[in-house]
């Protein structure tokens, strides 16, 4: 009997049981910066996803320990560069709480106004950039046109376009320029009058809705498990907003204007809708603050501080509803002029962890839509 020869023909990477590891980033157009996503794929479907962070780490928390209470503000406004004013605010609120310091009423309302204008600036960036990631180039031009109008008034009052450095322990750097409130009111009205261009152009686009509806749905249970907050958490039906639930600044007096926007679907479309509707509400809040400022008599916008500012020994925790979610500041003092420890809880850090829950089971093509809908800033992750 003639012996037979068997030949095994391999089918290589096309085998169904073969997984492929794909790295998205750390330098990638879809990652908003230096974020790396390690994906395990089965064909075009994602099996596992792991966000790998730390490529842009600047050690801000450690640097807090070597700067005094005036200097740490310059570090605080840089981790989320789209929310600089709100970042400063959380730090000064923590220090003021340690000192038991009362801030002048005029400064409280001005802080609230500027925080809401900063929120609109943040949201407009994502309202323009998210459609761009899905192939729609026009909305970002409209969004930046409206951003410029608000940037002008923010730059006039503070001197900065991105890193305002306008908050101080005890209030604000200085009072408003003459006629500024009128120019701010005009800018808010003009932005509001043009918001329908983004509403109609994006939400009215069937391709955009087809790419986002039902894609990347995040459950309320996952929101709680990962500590997701802000518009992303509220898009999944988690009705929580510090401005309403634990009011700070002047939000306790704005309950009739403040609207907490929620959705139940938890998908990419719901997240975008929450961001868009919240932008409209922030413009209304800015108008309400301008009305209140017009009623207030002239007065100081800050407290007189000693030459060397020292917080008493102890610890405190302050948190704020930043544009991207909850920011927390845990301040520990040993009675010196620098913090002993200042731990930062940033919104983007928690929100991005939910990708391990969202991406498995989806297609690679949907990964870009899901990633963009998380509305994060990489510096807010690598803090």
Coordinates of C-alpha atoms in Angstrom, one line a residue, residues 15 47 70 118 209 286:
X15 CA -9.9 32.2 10.9
X47 CA -14.6 42.0 21.7
X70 CA -2.6 82.1 44.6
X118 CA -17.7 79.1 29.9
X209 CA -29.2 60.3 13.2
X286 CA -26.5 83.9 31.7

